Amino acid sequence: MLDENAVTVAVPSVRPAGGPSIGLALGAGGARGFAQIPVIEAFDELGLKPALIVGSSMGAILGAGMAAGMTGKEIRDYTVETIGHRATVVSRLWGLGPSTMRDALGGFKLGQFNLERILKAFLPKEIPGDFAELKIPFKAIATDYYGQCEVVCDSGDLYEALAASAAIPALFMPIHRDGRLMVDGGIFNPVPYDHLSGLADIIVGVDVIGGPDTAGSFVPNRIDSLLGATQLLMQSNVALKMKLCQPDIYLRPEVNAFRVLDLLKARQIIEVNEVIKDQFKRDLEARIEDFIRR
């Protein structure tokens, strides 16, 4: 095993000397996706960077930050200080302009929110406007609504691609991109580790789909019922894909206690899943050592 104190100060590299390249797939799950931030921090603490990042929905948004060169700590701090802070959320939305905010957001009804405009108001300045400006190769997965298939976005307008990947139906307006109408990538591929096959020596997938809290007994409202049903479909998709191919490391953070729309609970979601970091580091170190010994 690598010495933990030593690797925390190592210079990050895409491929360690004599070691394997690593591909990272970050998954869909709405606010539950924040549980993936400790995984990103683990890469920093090990002095490693993925050779390729692919993400769906919230995983695409976090993956874009990582691909832009942000550290896990920077992503954590920014998330907690913005999305996880009610006053900041209100301020940013109001900053779109009180007289035009309704038009900018696409209306105030569910299903009409303009996610691309919202992302431009909330995402950090480190995330560029085009894929070509990213420091690590990155792919965002979206769903072609009429084409009934997934779409891999890896070039052109980055914000448009992120909005397409994260446009949860019934919450956000679909996104028009390249002549296609796109919605949330998690519908077709919630943990897109298959897009790393043959492109990295070690493939890591993070599953934050979750499900309803098993301790709950309340009757969900309409939006929770819709999102819960979507989660069941996502879980079915992943279960089938796992029978066909599996990543080298598959992580399932503890997310069931949080709802998909619990964005203001970003800090709690991250802190609850701190425990996954050390286990992931041990698993990744073991995989790297196995690769080097071959």
Tab-separated table of C-alpha atoms in Angstrom:
chain	number	residue	atom	x	y	z
A	1	MET	CA	0.000	0.000	0.000
A	2	LEU	CA	1.071	3.573	-0.599
A	3	ASP	CA	1.827	5.565	2.541
A	4	GLU	CA	-1.194	7.783	3.153
A	5	ASN	CA	0.809	10.698	4.529
A	6	ALA	CA	3.100	10.641	1.515
A	7	VAL	CA	0.433	10.528	-1.169
A	8	THR	CA	-1.453	13.501	0.179
A	9	VAL	CA	1.354	15.784	-0.998
A	10	ALA	CA	2.118	14.028	-4.278
A	11	VAL	CA	1.960	15.983	-7.523
A	12	PRO	CA	-1.234	14.978	-9.365
A	13	SER	CA	-0.718	13.075	-12.598
A	14	VAL	CA	-3.021	11.493	-15.158
A	15	ARG	CA	-0.952	8.310	-15.212
A	16	PRO	CA	1.440	7.452	-12.368
A	17	ALA	CA	4.924	6.360	-13.425
A	18	GLY	CA	4.578	2.717	-14.374
A	19	GLY	CA	1.023	2.770	-13.146
A	20	PRO	CA	-2.432	2.563	-14.676
A	21	SER	CA	-4.676	5.224	-16.139
A	22	ILE	CA	-7.940	5.726	-14.258
A	23	GLY	CA	-11.393	6.484	-15.648
A	24	LEU	CA	-14.056	8.021	-13.408
A	25	ALA	CA	-17.820	7.795	-13.972
A	26	LEU	CA	-19.946	10.072	-11.772
A	27	GLY	CA	-23.630	9.281	-11.513
A	28	ALA	CA	-27.063	10.884	-11.563
A	29	GLY	CA	-29.064	11.486	-8.409
A	30	GLY	CA	-29.974	15.144	-8.004
A	31	ALA	CA	-28.856	16.484	-4.623
A	32	ARG	CA	-27.729	12.973	-3.723
A	33	GLY	CA	-24.956	13.502	-6.246
A	34	PHE	CA	-23.128	15.708	-3.730
A	35	ALA	CA	-22.134	12.450	-1.991
A	36	GLN	CA	-19.587	12.029	-4.812
A	37	ILE	CA	-17.506	14.996	-3.704
A	38	PRO	CA	-15.489	12.933	-1.151
A	39	VAL	CA	-14.568	10.600	-4.026
A	40	ILE	CA	-13.149	13.566	-5.947
A	41	GLU	CA	-11.244	14.630	-2.826
A	42	ALA	CA	-9.764	11.129	-2.575
A	43	PHE	CA	-8.099	11.586	-5.975
A	44	ASP	CA	-6.478	14.788	-4.720
A	45	GLU	CA	-5.262	13.121	-1.530
A	46	LEU	CA	-3.738	10.294	-3.546
A	47	GLY	CA	-2.058	12.749	-5.905
A	48	LEU	CA	-3.923	11.348	-8.908
A	49	LYS	CA	-6.142	12.638	-11.680
A	50	PRO	CA	-8.425	10.586	-13.936
A	51	ALA	CA	-7.409	10.169	-17.558
A	52	LEU	CA	-11.078	10.583	-18.518
A	53	ILE	CA	-14.228	11.666	-16.687
A	54	VAL	CA	-17.779	10.883	-17.752
A	55	GLY	CA	-20.917	11.969	-15.906
A	56	SER	CA	-24.691	11.955	-15.973
A	57	SER	CA	-26.870	14.731	-14.549
A	58	MET	CA	-25.382	15.953	-11.234
A	59	GLY	CA	-22.412	13.703	-11.943
A	60	ALA	CA	-21.823	15.640	-15.152
A	61	ILE	CA	-21.884	18.959	-13.304
A	62	LEU	CA	-19.404	17.789	-10.663
A	63	GLY	CA	-17.311	16.053	-13.313
A	64	ALA	CA	-17.057	19.272	-15.302
A	65	GLY	CA	-15.683	21.033	-12.240
A	66	MET	CA	-13.075	18.336	-11.770
A	67	ALA	CA	-12.225	18.325	-15.484
A	68	ALA	CA	-11.791	22.106	-15.316
A	69	GLY	CA	-9.045	21.663	-12.730
A	70	MET	CA	-10.967	22.319	-9.503
A	71	THR	CA	-9.902	20.287	-6.471
A	72	GLY	CA	-12.397	18.310	-4.432
A	73	LYS	CA	-12.075	20.810	-1.593
A	74	GLU	CA	-12.785	23.703	-3.939
A	75	ILE	CA	-15.846	21.901	-5.269
A	76	ARG	CA	-17.002	21.122	-1.721
A	77	ASP	CA	-16.513	24.678	-0.456
A	78	TYR	CA	-18.213	26.208	-3.471
A	79	THR	CA	-21.163	23.805	-3.253
A	80	VAL	CA	-21.751	24.404	0.456
A	81	GLU	CA	-21.382	28.173	0.150
A	82	THR	CA	-23.768	28.482	-2.799
A	83	ILE	CA	-26.216	25.628	-3.380
A	84	GLY	CA	-26.177	24.683	0.296
A	85	HIS	CA	-26.916	28.221	1.485
A	86	ARG	CA	-30.501	29.434	1.190
A	87	ALA	CA	-29.681	33.157	1.188
A	88	THR	CA	-27.108	32.699	-1.577
A	89	VAL	CA	-29.557	30.706	-3.694
A	90	VAL	CA	-32.160	33.461	-3.418
A	91	SER	CA	-29.544	36.143	-4.127
A	92	ARG	CA	-28.241	34.395	-7.242
A	93	LEU	CA	-31.711	33.874	-8.635
A	94	TRP	CA	-32.613	37.478	-7.889
A	95	GLY	CA	-29.358	38.509	-9.558
A	96	LEU	CA	-30.819	37.361	-12.858
A	97	GLY	CA	-32.905	40.538	-12.619
A	98	PRO	CA	-36.161	40.860	-10.688
A	99	SER	CA	-38.073	42.230	-13.646
A	100	THR	CA	-36.919	39.501	-16.001
A	101	MET	CA	-36.356	36.598	-13.614
A	102	ARG	CA	-39.561	34.865	-14.653
A	103	ASP	CA	-38.528	34.932	-18.323
A	104	ALA	CA	-34.923	34.039	-17.537
A	105	LEU	CA	-35.950	30.960	-15.605
A	106	GLY	CA	-38.601	30.020	-18.122
A	107	GLY	CA	-41.474	30.634	-15.735
A	108	PHE	CA	-42.224	29.665	-12.173
A	109	LYS	CA	-44.002	26.391	-12.902
A	110	LEU	CA	-42.492	22.935	-12.526
A	111	GLY	CA	-41.255	21.705	-15.871
A	112	GLN	CA	-40.608	25.212	-17.175
A	113	PHE	CA	-37.392	26.158	-15.375
A	114	ASN	CA	-34.580	27.026	-17.796
A	115	LEU	CA	-31.680	25.010	-16.402
A	116	GLU	CA	-29.043	26.433	-18.727
A	117	ARG	CA	-29.676	29.945	-17.398
A	118	ILE	CA	-29.724	28.675	-13.826
A	119	LEU	CA	-26.384	26.901	-14.282
A	120	LYS	CA	-24.809	30.063	-15.662
A	121	ALA	CA	-25.957	31.877	-12.524
A	122	PHE	CA	-24.651	29.244	-10.117
A	123	LEU	CA	-21.660	27.379	-11.508
A	124	PRO	CA	-18.160	28.608	-10.598
A	125	LYS	CA	-16.152	30.735	-12.992
A	126	GLU	CA	-13.550	27.964	-13.219
A	127	ILE	CA	-15.913	25.951	-15.440
A	128	PRO	CA	-15.348	27.213	-19.007
A	129	GLY	CA	-17.912	27.652	-21.736
A	130	ASP	CA	-16.478	25.052	-24.106
A	131	PHE	CA	-15.294	21.448	-23.795
A	132	ALA	CA	-12.038	22.383	-25.541
A	133	GLU	CA	-10.984	24.514	-22.563
A	134	LEU	CA	-11.171	21.657	-20.033
A	135	LYS	CA	-7.944	20.236	-18.586
A	136	ILE	CA	-9.123	16.605	-18.459
A	137	PRO	CA	-11.094	14.870	-21.250
A	138	PHE	CA	-14.756	14.858	-20.261
A	139	LYS	CA	-18.055	13.476	-21.527
A	140	ALA	CA	-21.563	14.419	-20.404
A	141	ILE	CA	-24.386	11.955	-20.990
A	142	ALA	CA	-27.833	13.200	-22.031
A	143	THR	CA	-30.988	11.504	-23.336
A	144	ASP	CA	-32.456	12.196	-26.772
A	145	TYR	CA	-36.174	12.445	-25.974
A	146	TYR	CA	-37.527	11.711	-29.450
A	147	GLY	CA	-34.593	9.576	-30.565
A	148	GLN	CA	-35.125	7.380	-27.482
A	149	CYS	CA	-31.394	6.916	-26.946
A	150	GLU	CA	-28.499	8.314	-24.977
A	151	VAL	CA	-26.290	11.052	-26.370
A	152	VAL	CA	-22.615	11.572	-25.549
A	153	CYS	CA	-21.690	15.252	-25.410
A	154	ASP	CA	-17.932	15.831	-25.608
A	155	SER	CA	-17.464	18.977	-27.687
A	156	GLY	CA	-18.925	22.431	-28.182
A	157	ASP	CA	-20.956	24.443	-25.663
A	158	LEU	CA	-20.271	22.959	-22.224
A	159	TYR	CA	-23.059	24.717	-20.337
A	160	GLU	CA	-25.617	23.600	-22.898
A	161	ALA	CA	-24.368	20.020	-22.547
A	162	LEU	CA	-24.499	20.144	-18.739
A	163	ALA	CA	-28.038	21.522	-18.853
A	164	ALA	CA	-29.066	18.753	-21.247
A	165	SER	CA	-27.490	16.111	-19.009
A	166	ALA	CA	-29.216	17.410	-15.865
A	167	ALA	CA	-32.625	18.451	-17.252
A	168	ILE	CA	-34.815	16.299	-14.985
A	169	PRO	CA	-38.213	15.870	-16.681
A	170	ALA	CA	-41.139	17.600	-14.957
A	171	LEU	CA	-38.706	20.032	-13.329
A	172	PHE	CA	-36.736	21.605	-16.167
A	173	MET	CA	-37.368	22.439	-19.796
A	174	PRO	CA	-35.733	20.064	-22.290
A	175	ILE	CA	-32.618	21.410	-23.991
A	176	HIS	CA	-32.270	21.829	-27.768
A	177	ARG	CA	-28.779	20.748	-28.856
A	178	ASP	CA	-27.589	19.793	-32.332
A	179	GLY	CA	-31.154	19.614	-33.591
A	180	ARG	CA	-32.215	17.198	-30.869
A	181	LEU	CA	-34.431	17.615	-27.819
A	182	MET	CA	-32.523	16.388	-24.769
A	183	VAL	CA	-33.404	15.551	-21.181
A	184	ASP	CA	-31.663	14.085	-18.138
A	185	GLY	CA	-28.895	11.625	-19.042
A	186	GLY	CA	-29.688	9.580	-15.959
A	187	ILE	CA	-32.819	8.224	-17.614
A	188	PHE	CA	-30.837	6.091	-20.050
A	189	ASN	CA	-27.494	5.827	-18.275
A	190	PRO	CA	-27.390	6.885	-14.608
A	191	VAL	CA	-23.870	5.507	-13.964
A	192	PRO	CA	-22.098	5.732	-17.354
A	193	TYR	CA	-18.976	3.698	-16.583
A	194	ASP	CA	-19.435	1.727	-19.834
A	195	HIS	CA	-18.200	4.790	-21.733
A	196	LEU	CA	-14.789	4.274	-20.118
A	197	SER	CA	-14.344	0.747	-21.434
A	198	GLY	CA	-11.073	0.397	-23.333
A	199	LEU	CA	-10.085	3.982	-22.485
A	200	ALA	CA	-8.661	3.465	-18.985
A	201	ASP	CA	-6.869	0.685	-17.140
A	202	ILE	CA	-8.931	1.070	-13.963
A	203	ILE	CA	-12.584	2.087	-14.171
A	204	VAL	CA	-14.383	3.649	-11.199
A	205	GLY	CA	-18.162	4.061	-11.100
A	206	VAL	CA	-20.131	5.986	-8.464
A	207	ASP	CA	-23.825	5.162	-7.978
A	208	VAL	CA	-25.901	7.786	-6.140
A	209	ILE	CA	-29.331	6.757	-7.428
A	210	GLY	CA	-30.501	5.502	-4.065
A	211	GLY	CA	-34.149	4.998	-3.328
A	212	PRO	CA	-36.848	5.954	-0.819
A	213	ASP	CA	-35.800	5.885	2.820
A	214	THR	CA	-36.723	2.384	4.004
A	215	ALA	CA	-37.702	3.832	7.385
A	216	GLY	CA	-40.245	6.143	5.801
A	217	SER	CA	-43.964	5.415	5.987
A	218	PHE	CA	-45.452	8.640	4.621
A	219	VAL	CA	-47.294	8.821	1.320
A	220	PRO	CA	-45.067	10.740	-1.117
A	221	ASN	CA	-46.378	13.798	-2.926
A	222	ARG	CA	-46.688	13.866	-6.707
A	223	ILE	CA	-43.178	15.096	-7.451
A	224	ASP	CA	-41.579	12.667	-4.983
A	225	SER	CA	-43.607	9.834	-6.493
A	226	LEU	CA	-42.420	10.778	-9.972
A	227	LEU	CA	-38.784	11.031	-8.930
A	228	GLY	CA	-39.043	7.814	-6.925
A	229	ALA	CA	-40.447	5.944	-9.912
A	230	THR	CA	-37.616	7.305	-12.060
A	231	GLN	CA	-35.107	6.007	-9.510
A	232	LEU	CA	-36.624	2.532	-9.792
A	233	LEU	CA	-36.140	2.643	-13.565
A	234	MET	CA	-32.555	3.823	-13.141
A	235	GLN	CA	-31.819	1.018	-10.693
A	236	SER	CA	-33.254	-1.481	-13.160
A	237	ASN	CA	-31.016	-0.111	-15.929
A	238	VAL	CA	-27.920	-0.333	-13.735
A	239	ALA	CA	-28.733	-3.861	-12.521
A	240	LEU	CA	-28.977	-5.059	-16.120
A	241	LYS	CA	-25.772	-3.319	-17.141
A	242	MET	CA	-23.911	-4.771	-14.147
A	243	LYS	CA	-24.752	-8.249	-15.451
A	244	LEU	CA	-23.156	-7.381	-18.780
A	245	CYS	CA	-20.069	-5.509	-17.573
A	246	GLN	CA	-18.779	-4.133	-14.307
A	247	PRO	CA	-16.271	-1.431	-13.400
A	248	ASP	CA	-13.176	-2.291	-11.381
A	249	ILE	CA	-14.432	-0.241	-8.429
A	250	TYR	CA	-18.123	0.458	-7.843
A	251	LEU	CA	-19.116	2.843	-5.060
A	252	ARG	CA	-22.570	3.332	-3.545
A	253	PRO	CA	-22.581	6.259	-1.080
A	254	GLU	CA	-25.284	6.400	1.605
A	255	VAL	CA	-27.950	8.642	0.085
A	256	ASN	CA	-31.358	7.151	0.892
A	257	ALA	CA	-31.934	9.522	3.815
A	258	PHE	CA	-31.912	12.467	1.385
A	259	ARG	CA	-34.386	13.466	-1.292
A	260	VAL	CA	-33.412	14.204	-4.880
A	261	LEU	CA	-34.287	17.870	-4.355
A	262	ASP	CA	-32.552	18.319	-0.978
A	263	LEU	CA	-30.100	20.779	-2.514
A	264	LEU	CA	-29.964	22.912	0.617
A	265	LYS	CA	-28.682	19.871	2.542
A	266	ALA	CA	-25.471	19.771	0.524
A	267	ARG	CA	-23.255	19.976	3.610
A	268	GLN	CA	-25.031	17.092	5.372
A	269	ILE	CA	-24.961	14.903	2.258
A	270	ILE	CA	-21.219	15.410	1.855
A	271	GLU	CA	-20.401	14.939	5.547
A	272	VAL	CA	-22.438	11.744	5.906
A	273	ASN	CA	-20.380	10.251	3.090
A	274	GLU	CA	-16.927	11.218	4.342
A	275	VAL	CA	-16.512	7.569	5.344
A	276	ILE	CA	-16.443	6.410	1.738
A	277	LYS	CA	-13.235	8.323	1.055
A	278	ASP	CA	-10.745	6.167	2.971
A	279	GLN	CA	-12.256	2.901	1.766
A	280	PHE	CA	-12.096	4.129	-1.831
A	281	LYS	CA	-8.467	5.177	-1.399
A	282	ARG	CA	-7.577	1.723	-0.082
A	283	ASP	CA	-9.421	0.017	-2.935
A	284	LEU	CA	-7.807	2.225	-5.565
A	285	GLU	CA	-4.322	1.781	-4.081
A	286	ALA	CA	-4.818	-1.989	-4.151
A	287	ARG	CA	-5.909	-1.891	-7.797
A	288	ILE	CA	-2.911	0.238	-8.724
A	289	GLU	CA	-0.525	-2.131	-6.945
A	290	ASP	CA	-2.099	-5.129	-8.676
A	291	PHE	CA	-1.635	-3.426	-12.042
A	292	ILE	CA	2.026	-2.602	-11.352
A	293	ARG	CA	2.774	-6.171	-10.254
A	294	ARG	CA	1.492	-7.675	-13.503
